[in-house]
Amino acid sequence: MNTRILTTALLASLLLVPAGLPQQGQPYMIQMTRQALEDRILGGWVGKAYGVAFGGPTEFKSQGKIIEGPLKMDPKGLARLAGQDDMYVNMALLKAVAEHGLDAPASAFAKEFTYGGFLLWHANGQGRQNLLAGIPPEKAGHPLYNPHADDIDFQIEADFIGLTSPGLPQAAAKICDRAGHLMNYGDGFYGGVFVSAMYAAAFVEKDIHQVVQSGAQALPNDSGYARIIKDVLKWHQQYPADWKTTWQELENKYNHDTCPWGAKDKFNIQARFNGAYIALGLLYGNGDFLKTIEISTRAGQDSDCNPANAGGVLGTLVGFKGLPEGVRAEMEPHLQTKFDFTPYSIQSATSQCLRLALDNIKSQGGQVSDDGIQILLQSFRAKGPAEVSFPTLKPVARFEVRDPYLRWNGQWSAPPANRPESLRYSNNTGDSLEVQFEGTAVYVQGDIRHDCGILETVLDGKSKDKRDMYLPKQWSRADQSTAVWLTGLADGPHKLQVRVTGEKNVQSSGTSIGLGRVVAYRGDVAK
């Protein structure tokens, strides 16, 4: 590894580092006390939770613009902490490792993820839909099956991996591979790699700027994610006191999204774009916890997830005892609160992560004794080539349900109570949605529920497939699911028809089909 990124004094009060830096390629042992390791892990979870609670009230209320005006912790944000997907999906995936060990297979992660009982959105929701349909765990996040492959989902739930991998980014990457492809691929997957690598670095670095650089090193050089983080680092050097100018550079160069929810507008839920806002907060916050999460929040878009990741990484760097006194006081009543649908609170998750971190350290050549811990530091340099979800894919048209370009044949109706306003419904056999489009791929929004049936997709007069839209009753809504996702089409005009078949899964209580927005694309998808 490039040992020049290591500082000469790694938080001397917590770590004991041999004098002088090793030469490149030489083994390098970091010493730490068990108490210091536990404090860092607790600081990571508390920083993560505080960041998501702080940014919660602003989530996606600012798209393509900076949040101005006063910002402070809203008590409602803390009150909703147990129901934050940033936290409960982390805890569900942590449970798989706690029960099956650091080599937990993808199937163990898939079980906790699929049947955890909690609501999921975007890439997570599509990953669950794919797993329920029988797609293997290693393929559920692949762009052939998941139009949200590059979305933020794994990025916001990979914290547990970094918190169990102190100084061990290569070990973290292996866990990422088994957990992160349930819902993401390409830059969506690399969001989890970036975050977990920064956590791994935060245990062994002193300077937050070095932590971000270590996270960037963990990304394949030819990935889009690596390019955007390198640009943030470059712009930070050019404008070291002006985060808003760097924000504008990001907006000008990168604010475009292939997710069906971001096509043709300023909404952006890409992992790499929001990951740049994590880096923005960490770099310009310069070690100040409250300033860090404020900048990541003010940047907008997914403005609870980004300060959550930034707060968790910085909380790991400084430890729980190094967090501002006010933050520790506000979080104290919530340390024992269990997150929805999981057995873990911040306190119990810290205990599990400590146990797993010690196991990880030993399995990767380090030592654990009553006298202290020795971590055999791993290289942060990634190997390529990079996964790329959508090499050339770009949206060319988007139609909402009221668009006159969509033809609703039959008796389609507005949604019943508690169903998405963006959908139309029918349970009449033969009713269909028709649309003509040009391009090489097409997406149609759907609804999966306990009373939904089976739809048929017809392209250019030929039946393509049928899709079961049934979802077990414990999930009350899943309006970001997919009815149609066809890729690899011949470039040119096409006619799509989506039909109500009247057929259903034996477990479904109805044959209703809900359909919504249509997005047409041109370009290639990963094979």
Coordinates of C-alpha atoms in Angstrom, one line a residue:
M1 CA 0.0 0.0 0.0
N2 CA 1.0 3.6 -0.3
T3 CA 2.0 4.3 3.2
R4 CA 2.5 8.0 2.6
I5 CA -1.2 8.5 3.4
L6 CA -0.5 7.5 7.0
T7 CA 0.2 10.2 9.4
T8 CA 3.1 10.2 11.9
A9 CA 0.8 10.4 14.9
L10 CA -2.4 8.4 14.7
L11 CA -4.5 9.9 17.5
A12 CA -1.7 9.3 20.0
S13 CA -4.0 9.1 23.0
L14 CA -5.7 6.1 21.5
L15 CA -3.1 4.4 19.3
L16 CA 0.5 3.4 19.7
V17 CA 2.4 3.5 16.4
P18 CA 6.0 2.5 16.0
A19 CA 8.4 5.3 15.2
G20 CA 8.9 5.9 11.5
L21 CA 6.7 4.8 8.6
P22 CA 7.3 1.5 6.9
Q23 CA 8.4 1.2 3.3
Q24 CA 5.8 0.4 0.6
G25 CA 4.7 -3.2 0.7
Q26 CA 6.0 -3.9 4.2
P27 CA 3.6 -5.2 6.9
Y28 CA 2.4 -2.4 9.2
M29 CA 0.9 -3.2 12.6
I30 CA -1.4 -0.7 14.4
Q31 CA -1.8 -1.1 18.1
M32 CA -5.0 -0.1 19.9
T33 CA -6.7 -0.8 23.2
R34 CA -9.9 -2.7 23.3
Q35 CA -11.6 0.3 25.1
A36 CA -10.4 2.6 22.3
L37 CA -11.8 0.3 19.6
E38 CA -15.2 0.1 21.4
D39 CA -15.3 3.8 21.8
R40 CA -14.7 4.3 18.1
I41 CA -17.4 1.9 17.1
L42 CA -19.9 3.6 19.5
G43 CA -18.9 6.9 18.0
G44 CA -19.6 5.6 14.5
W45 CA -23.1 4.5 15.3
V46 CA -23.9 7.6 17.3
G47 CA -22.5 9.8 14.6
K48 CA -24.5 7.9 12.0
A49 CA -27.8 8.1 14.0
Y50 CA -27.4 11.8 14.8
G51 CA -26.7 12.7 11.2
V52 CA -29.8 10.9 9.9
A53 CA -32.0 12.5 12.6
F54 CA -30.5 15.9 11.9
G55 CA -31.1 15.7 8.1
G56 CA -34.4 13.7 8.3
P57 CA -36.8 16.7 8.0
T58 CA -35.1 18.0 4.9
E59 CA -34.9 14.7 2.9
F60 CA -35.3 15.4 -0.9
K61 CA -36.9 18.7 -0.2
S62 CA -34.0 20.4 -2.0
Q63 CA -33.1 19.1 -5.4
G64 CA -30.5 21.0 -7.4
K65 CA -30.3 23.8 -4.9
I66 CA -28.5 24.4 -1.6
I67 CA -30.6 24.5 1.6
E68 CA -30.3 28.0 3.0
G69 CA -31.5 29.5 6.3
P70 CA -31.1 28.1 9.9
L71 CA -30.7 24.4 10.5
K72 CA -30.9 22.7 13.8
M73 CA -31.8 19.3 15.3
D74 CA -35.6 18.8 15.2
P75 CA -36.8 16.6 18.1
K76 CA -39.1 14.9 15.6
G77 CA -36.0 13.6 13.8
L78 CA -34.8 11.9 16.9
A79 CA -38.3 10.6 17.6
R80 CA -38.3 8.9 14.2
L81 CA -34.9 7.3 14.6
A82 CA -36.0 3.7 15.1
G83 CA -37.9 3.8 11.8
Q84 CA -35.0 5.1 9.6
D85 CA -34.1 2.7 6.8
D86 CA -30.5 3.9 7.1
M87 CA -30.4 2.3 10.5
Y88 CA -32.7 -0.7 10.4
V89 CA -31.3 -2.2 7.1
N90 CA -27.8 -1.8 8.6
M91 CA -29.0 -3.7 11.6
A92 CA -30.7 -6.5 9.6
L93 CA -27.6 -7.1 7.5
L94 CA -25.4 -7.0 10.7
K95 CA -27.7 -9.7 12.1
A96 CA -26.6 -12.0 9.2
V97 CA -23.0 -11.5 10.1
A98 CA -23.6 -11.8 13.9
E99 CA -25.3 -15.2 13.3
H100 CA -23.3 -16.6 10.4
G101 CA -19.9 -15.0 11.0
L102 CA -17.7 -12.8 8.8
D103 CA -18.0 -15.3 5.9
A104 CA -21.8 -15.1 5.9
P105 CA -23.0 -16.1 2.5
A106 CA -25.1 -13.9 0.2
S107 CA -28.1 -16.2 1.0
A108 CA -27.8 -15.2 4.7
F109 CA -27.9 -11.5 3.9
A110 CA -30.8 -12.2 1.4
K111 CA -32.9 -13.9 4.1
E112 CA -32.6 -11.0 6.6
F113 CA -33.1 -8.4 3.8
T114 CA -36.0 -10.1 2.0
Y115 CA -38.1 -11.2 5.0
G116 CA -37.1 -8.5 7.6
G117 CA -40.6 -7.0 7.6
F118 CA -39.5 -3.4 7.0
L119 CA -40.3 -1.1 4.1
L120 CA -37.8 -0.7 1.3
W121 CA -37.5 1.8 -1.6
H122 CA -35.6 2.2 -4.9
A123 CA -32.8 -0.4 -5.4
N124 CA -33.6 -2.0 -2.1
G125 CA -37.3 -2.4 -3.0
Q126 CA -36.4 -3.7 -6.4
G127 CA -33.8 -6.1 -4.9
R128 CA -36.5 -7.5 -2.6
Q129 CA -39.0 -7.8 -5.5
N130 CA -36.3 -9.7 -7.5
L131 CA -35.4 -12.0 -4.6
L132 CA -39.1 -12.9 -4.1
A133 CA -39.3 -13.7 -7.8
G134 CA -36.5 -16.2 -7.5
I135 CA -33.6 -14.2 -8.9
P136 CA -30.4 -15.3 -7.1
P137 CA -28.9 -12.9 -4.5
E138 CA -25.8 -12.2 -6.5
K139 CA -28.0 -11.0 -9.4
A140 CA -30.8 -9.2 -7.6
G141 CA -29.0 -5.8 -7.9
H142 CA -27.8 -6.3 -11.5
P143 CA -29.0 -3.7 -14.0
L144 CA -30.6 -6.4 -16.2
Y145 CA -33.1 -6.9 -13.4
N146 CA -32.8 -3.7 -11.4
P147 CA -33.2 -0.2 -13.0
H148 CA -32.2 1.3 -9.7
A149 CA -28.8 -0.4 -9.8
D150 CA -26.8 2.8 -9.3
D151 CA -29.0 4.2 -6.6
I152 CA -27.9 5.1 -3.1
D153 CA -29.2 2.1 -1.2
F154 CA -26.2 0.0 -0.3
Q155 CA -24.2 3.2 0.4
I156 CA -26.5 4.0 3.3
E157 CA -26.5 0.5 4.9
A158 CA -22.8 -0.5 4.6
D159 CA -21.7 1.3 7.8
F160 CA -21.8 -2.0 9.7
I161 CA -19.2 -3.4 7.4
G162 CA -16.7 -0.7 8.0
L163 CA -17.4 -0.7 11.7
T164 CA -16.4 -4.4 11.8
S165 CA -13.3 -3.9 9.6
P166 CA -10.9 -1.5 11.4
G167 CA -7.9 -0.9 9.1
L168 CA -9.1 -3.8 6.9
P169 CA -10.6 -2.4 3.7
Q170 CA -9.9 -5.6 1.7
A171 CA -11.8 -7.7 4.3
A172 CA -14.6 -5.1 4.1
A173 CA -14.7 -5.3 0.3
K174 CA -15.3 -9.1 0.5
I175 CA -18.3 -8.6 2.8
C176 CA -19.5 -5.8 0.5
D177 CA -19.5 -8.2 -2.4
R178 CA -21.8 -10.7 -0.7
A179 CA -24.2 -8.1 0.8
G180 CA -24.2 -5.2 -1.7
H181 CA -25.2 -7.1 -4.9
L182 CA -28.5 -7.9 -3.3
M183 CA -29.7 -4.5 -4.3
N184 CA -26.9 -2.7 -6.3
Y185 CA -24.3 -3.0 -9.0
G186 CA -21.6 -0.8 -10.4
D187 CA -21.4 2.6 -8.9
G188 CA -24.4 1.7 -6.6
F189 CA -22.3 -1.1 -5.2
Y190 CA -19.2 1.1 -5.0
G191 CA -21.1 3.4 -2.7
G192 CA -20.9 0.8 0.0
V193 CA -17.3 0.1 -0.8
F194 CA -16.4 3.8 -0.5
V195 CA -18.3 4.2 2.8
S196 CA -17.0 1.0 4.4
A197 CA -13.4 1.9 3.3
M198 CA -13.7 5.3 4.9
Y199 CA -14.8 3.7 8.2
A200 CA -11.9 1.3 8.0
A201 CA -9.5 4.2 7.5
A202 CA -11.2 6.2 10.3
F203 CA -9.9 3.7 12.8
V204 CA -6.3 4.2 11.8
E205 CA -6.0 7.8 10.5
K206 CA -5.8 11.1 12.3
D207 CA -6.9 13.5 9.5
I208 CA -10.3 13.3 7.9
H209 CA -8.9 14.4 4.6
Q210 CA -6.7 11.3 4.5
V211 CA -9.8 9.2 5.4
V212 CA -11.6 10.5 2.3
Q213 CA -8.5 9.9 0.1
S214 CA -8.3 6.3 1.5
G215 CA -12.0 5.8 0.5
A216 CA -11.2 7.1 -3.0
Q217 CA -8.3 4.7 -3.3
A218 CA -10.6 1.8 -2.5
L219 CA -12.6 2.5 -5.7
P220 CA -11.5 1.2 -9.1
N221 CA -9.8 4.0 -11.0
D222 CA -12.0 3.5 -14.1
S223 CA -15.3 3.7 -12.1
G224 CA -17.6 6.8 -12.3
Y225 CA -17.6 6.9 -8.5
A226 CA -13.8 7.3 -8.4
R227 CA -14.0 10.1 -10.9
I228 CA -16.5 12.1 -8.9
I229 CA -14.7 11.7 -5.6
K230 CA -11.4 12.7 -7.2
D231 CA -13.1 15.8 -8.6
V232 CA -14.3 16.7 -5.1
L233 CA -10.8 16.3 -3.8
K234 CA -9.4 18.5 -6.6
W235 CA -12.0 21.2 -6.2
H236 CA -11.4 21.2 -2.4
Q237 CA -7.8 22.0 -3.1
Q238 CA -8.8 24.8 -5.5
Y239 CA -11.5 26.3 -3.3
P240 CA -10.5 25.2 0.2
A241 CA -12.8 27.7 2.0
D242 CA -15.7 27.7 -0.3
W243 CA -17.8 24.5 -0.3
K244 CA -20.6 26.2 -2.2
T245 CA -18.4 26.6 -5.3
T246 CA -17.5 22.9 -5.2
W247 CA -21.2 22.1 -4.8
Q248 CA -21.8 24.1 -8.0
E249 CA -19.1 22.4 -9.9
L250 CA -20.7 19.1 -8.9
E251 CA -24.1 20.3 -10.0
N252 CA -22.8 21.5 -13.4
K253 CA -20.9 18.4 -14.2
Y254 CA -22.7 15.5 -12.6
N255 CA -26.3 16.1 -11.8
H256 CA -27.9 13.6 -14.2
D257 CA -29.6 10.4 -13.2
T258 CA -30.7 7.2 -14.9
C259 CA -33.0 6.1 -12.1
P260 CA -36.6 6.2 -13.3
W261 CA -37.4 8.7 -10.5
G262 CA -34.6 11.1 -11.6
A263 CA -35.0 10.9 -15.4
K264 CA -35.4 14.4 -16.9
D265 CA -35.4 16.4 -13.7
K266 CA -33.2 17.5 -10.8
F267 CA -34.0 14.6 -8.5
N268 CA -30.8 12.6 -8.0
I269 CA -30.5 9.5 -5.9
Q270 CA -27.4 8.1 -7.5
A271 CA -24.9 6.7 -5.0
R272 CA -21.9 8.5 -6.6
F273 CA -23.6 12.0 -6.6
N274 CA -24.8 11.7 -3.0
G275 CA -21.5 10.2 -2.1
A276 CA -19.9 13.4 -3.3
Y277 CA -22.0 15.2 -0.8
I278 CA -20.7 12.9 1.9
A279 CA -17.1 13.8 0.9
L280 CA -18.1 17.5 0.6
G281 CA -19.2 17.5 4.3
L282 CA -16.2 15.6 5.5
L283 CA -13.6 17.7 3.7
Y284 CA -15.1 21.1 4.3
G285 CA -16.2 20.2 7.8
N286 CA -12.5 19.7 8.5
G287 CA -13.1 17.6 11.6
D288 CA -15.9 19.7 13.1
F289 CA -18.7 17.3 13.6
L290 CA -21.6 19.7 13.6
K291 CA -20.2 21.6 10.6
T292 CA -19.7 18.3 8.7
I293 CA -23.3 17.1 9.0
E294 CA -24.6 20.6 8.3
I295 CA -22.7 20.9 5.0
S296 CA -23.8 17.4 3.9
T297 CA -27.4 18.3 4.8
R298 CA -27.4 21.7 3.1
A299 CA -26.1 20.1 -0.2
G300 CA -29.6 18.7 -0.6
Q301 CA -30.9 15.6 -2.4
D302 CA -30.8 12.7 0.0
S303 CA -30.1 15.1 2.8
D304 CA -30.6 12.7 5.7
C305 CA -28.6 9.8 4.3
N306 CA -25.5 11.9 3.4
P307 CA -25.0 13.5 6.8
A308 CA -25.7 10.1 8.4
N309 CA -22.7 8.5 6.5
A310 CA -20.6 11.6 7.0
G311 CA -21.4 11.7 10.8
G312 CA -20.7 8.0 11.1
V313 CA -17.3 8.2 9.5
L314 CA -16.3 11.2 11.5
G315 CA -17.8 9.7 14.7
T316 CA -15.5 6.7 14.2
L317 CA -12.5 9.0 13.7
V318 CA -13.0 10.9 16.9
G319 CA -14.8 8.2 19.0
F320 CA -17.8 8.7 21.1
K321 CA -15.8 10.6 23.7
G322 CA -14.6 13.0 21.0
L323 CA -18.1 13.9 19.8
P324 CA -19.5 17.3 21.0
E325 CA -20.9 17.2 24.5
G326 CA -24.3 18.4 23.2
V327 CA -24.5 15.6 20.7
R328 CA -23.7 12.9 23.3
A329 CA -26.3 14.4 25.6
E330 CA -29.0 14.4 22.9
M331 CA -28.2 10.9 21.9
E332 CA -27.9 9.4 25.4
P333 CA -31.7 8.6 25.7
H334 CA -31.6 6.8 22.4
L335 CA -28.7 4.4 22.9
Q336 CA -30.9 1.6 24.0
T337 CA -33.7 2.1 21.5
K338 CA -34.2 -0.9 19.3
F339 CA -34.5 -0.2 15.6
D340 CA -37.7 -1.4 13.9
F341 CA -37.8 -5.1 12.9
T342 CA -34.3 -5.7 14.4
P343 CA -32.9 -7.0 17.7
Y344 CA -30.4 -4.2 17.9
S345 CA -30.0 -0.8 19.5
I346 CA -27.0 1.5 19.1
Q347 CA -25.5 -0.1 22.3
S348 CA -26.1 -3.7 21.4
A349 CA -25.0 -3.1 17.8
T350 CA -21.8 -1.7 19.2
S351 CA -21.2 -4.8 21.3
Q352 CA -21.8 -7.1 18.2
C353 CA -19.5 -5.0 16.0
L354 CA -16.8 -5.1 18.7
R355 CA -17.0 -8.9 18.8
L356 CA -16.9 -9.1 15.0
A357 CA -14.2 -6.6 14.6
L358 CA -11.9 -8.6 17.0
D359 CA -12.7 -11.7 15.0
N360 CA -11.9 -9.9 11.8
I361 CA -8.6 -8.5 13.2
K362 CA -7.5 -12.0 14.2
S363 CA -8.6 -13.6 10.9
Q364 CA -6.6 -11.0 8.9
G365 CA -3.3 -11.6 10.6
G366 CA -3.6 -9.3 13.6
Q367 CA -3.5 -10.2 17.3
V368 CA -5.9 -9.7 20.2
S369 CA -4.9 -10.2 23.8
D370 CA -5.6 -8.8 27.3
D371 CA -2.8 -6.3 26.8
G372 CA -4.2 -4.8 23.6
I373 CA -5.0 -5.2 19.9
Q374 CA -2.6 -5.3 16.9
I375 CA -4.2 -4.7 13.5
L376 CA -2.3 -5.8 10.4
L377 CA -3.1 -2.9 8.2
Q378 CA -4.4 -3.7 4.7
S379 CA -3.9 -1.8 1.4
F380 CA -6.7 0.5 0.4
R381 CA -5.9 0.2 -3.3
A382 CA -8.6 -1.4 -5.4
K383 CA -8.2 -3.7 -8.3
G384 CA -10.1 -3.2 -11.6
P385 CA -11.7 -3.2 -14.0
A386 CA -14.8 -1.6 -12.6
E387 CA -18.4 -2.8 -12.8
V388 CA -20.4 -0.4 -14.9
S389 CA -24.2 -0.6 -14.6
F390 CA -25.2 1.6 -17.5
P391 CA -22.3 2.2 -19.8
T392 CA -24.2 4.5 -22.2
L393 CA -27.8 4.5 -21.1
K394 CA -29.6 7.8 -21.0
P395 CA -33.3 8.7 -20.6
V396 CA -34.9 10.1 -23.7
A397 CA -38.6 10.4 -22.6
R398 CA -40.7 10.2 -19.5
F399 CA -44.5 10.0 -19.3
E400 CA -46.6 10.4 -16.2
V401 CA -50.0 8.8 -15.8
R402 CA -51.9 11.8 -17.0
D403 CA -49.7 12.3 -20.1
P404 CA -52.0 12.2 -23.2
Y405 CA -49.2 10.1 -24.9
L406 CA -50.2 7.1 -22.7
R407 CA -53.3 5.2 -23.9
W408 CA -55.3 3.5 -21.1
N409 CA -57.5 0.9 -22.7
G410 CA -60.4 -0.3 -20.6
Q411 CA -61.6 0.7 -17.1
W412 CA -58.5 2.1 -15.3
S413 CA -59.3 4.1 -12.2
A414 CA -57.6 6.4 -9.8
P415 CA -55.8 4.7 -6.9
P416 CA -57.9 3.5 -3.8
A417 CA -57.1 5.0 -0.4
N418 CA -53.5 4.6 0.8
R419 CA -52.3 3.8 -2.7
P420 CA -49.8 5.9 -4.7
E421 CA -51.3 8.9 -6.5
S422 CA -48.9 8.2 -9.4
L423 CA -50.6 5.0 -10.4
R424 CA -53.7 3.8 -12.2
Y425 CA -55.4 0.5 -11.4
S426 CA -57.5 -2.2 -13.1
N427 CA -58.6 -5.7 -12.3
N428 CA -60.4 -6.2 -15.6
T429 CA -58.9 -8.9 -17.8
G430 CA -57.7 -7.5 -21.1
D431 CA -57.4 -3.9 -19.9
S432 CA -54.0 -2.5 -21.0
L433 CA -51.6 0.5 -21.1
E434 CA -50.2 1.3 -24.5
V435 CA -47.3 3.6 -25.3
Q436 CA -45.1 4.1 -28.4
F437 CA -41.5 5.0 -27.7
E438 CA -38.1 5.2 -29.3
G439 CA -34.9 3.7 -27.7
T440 CA -33.3 0.6 -26.5
A441 CA -34.9 0.2 -23.0
V442 CA -38.2 1.0 -21.3
Y443 CA -39.4 1.1 -17.7
V444 CA -42.9 1.1 -16.4
Q445 CA -43.7 1.7 -12.7
G446 CA -45.8 -0.8 -11.0
D447 CA -47.3 -1.7 -7.6
I448 CA -46.7 -5.0 -5.7
R449 CA -49.2 -5.8 -3.0
H450 CA -51.1 -8.7 -1.4
D451 CA -54.0 -8.2 -3.8
C452 CA -52.2 -7.7 -7.0
G453 CA -52.2 -10.2 -9.9
I454 CA -50.1 -11.1 -12.9
L455 CA -49.4 -8.8 -15.8
E456 CA -48.2 -9.5 -19.4
T457 CA -45.8 -7.4 -21.4
V458 CA -46.3 -7.3 -25.2
L459 CA -43.6 -5.5 -27.3
D460 CA -44.2 -4.8 -31.0
G461 CA -47.1 -7.3 -31.0
K462 CA -45.1 -10.2 -29.4
S463 CA -45.5 -11.4 -25.8
K464 CA -42.3 -10.9 -23.9
D465 CA -43.0 -12.1 -20.4
K466 CA -45.4 -12.2 -17.5
R467 CA -44.7 -10.7 -14.1
D468 CA -46.3 -11.6 -10.7
M469 CA -47.0 -8.4 -8.8
Y470 CA -48.0 -10.2 -5.5
L471 CA -46.3 -9.1 -2.3
P472 CA -46.9 -10.7 1.1
K473 CA -49.3 -8.6 3.3
Q474 CA -46.8 -7.5 5.9
W475 CA -45.6 -4.8 3.5
S476 CA -48.3 -2.1 3.1
R477 CA -46.8 -0.4 0.1
A478 CA -44.1 -0.8 -2.6
D479 CA -44.9 2.0 -5.1
Q480 CA -41.4 2.1 -6.5
S481 CA -41.6 -1.4 -7.8
T482 CA -41.2 -2.4 -11.5
A483 CA -43.9 -3.6 -13.8
V484 CA -41.7 -3.6 -16.9
W485 CA -38.0 -3.3 -17.4
L486 CA -36.9 -4.3 -20.9
T487 CA -33.3 -3.7 -22.1
G488 CA -31.2 -4.6 -25.1
L489 CA -33.9 -3.6 -27.6
A490 CA -33.1 -2.7 -31.2
D491 CA -32.7 1.1 -31.4
G492 CA -35.8 2.5 -33.0
P493 CA -39.5 2.9 -32.6
H494 CA -41.4 0.4 -30.5
K495 CA -45.0 -0.2 -29.2
L496 CA -45.4 -1.4 -25.7
Q497 CA -48.5 -2.9 -24.3
V498 CA -48.9 -3.9 -20.6
R499 CA -52.0 -6.1 -20.0
V500 CA -54.1 -7.2 -17.1
T501 CA -54.3 -11.0 -17.4
G502 CA -56.8 -11.8 -14.7
E503 CA -54.3 -14.4 -13.4
K504 CA -52.8 -14.4 -9.9
N505 CA -50.5 -16.0 -7.4
V506 CA -52.4 -18.5 -5.3
Q507 CA -51.5 -16.5 -2.2
S508 CA -52.9 -13.2 -3.7
S509 CA -56.3 -11.9 -2.7
G510 CA -56.9 -10.2 -6.0
T511 CA -55.9 -9.7 -9.7
S512 CA -55.5 -5.9 -9.6
I513 CA -52.7 -4.3 -11.6
G514 CA -51.3 -0.9 -10.8
L515 CA -49.2 1.0 -13.5
G516 CA -47.6 4.4 -13.5
R517 CA -44.8 6.4 -15.1
V518 CA -43.1 5.2 -18.3
V519 CA -39.4 6.0 -19.0
A520 CA -37.7 5.3 -22.3
Y521 CA -33.9 5.1 -22.6
R522 CA -31.3 4.8 -25.3
G523 CA -28.0 3.1 -24.7
D524 CA -26.4 0.0 -23.2
V525 CA -26.9 -1.9 -19.9
A526 CA -24.3 -4.2 -18.3
K527 CA -24.6 -7.8 -19.5

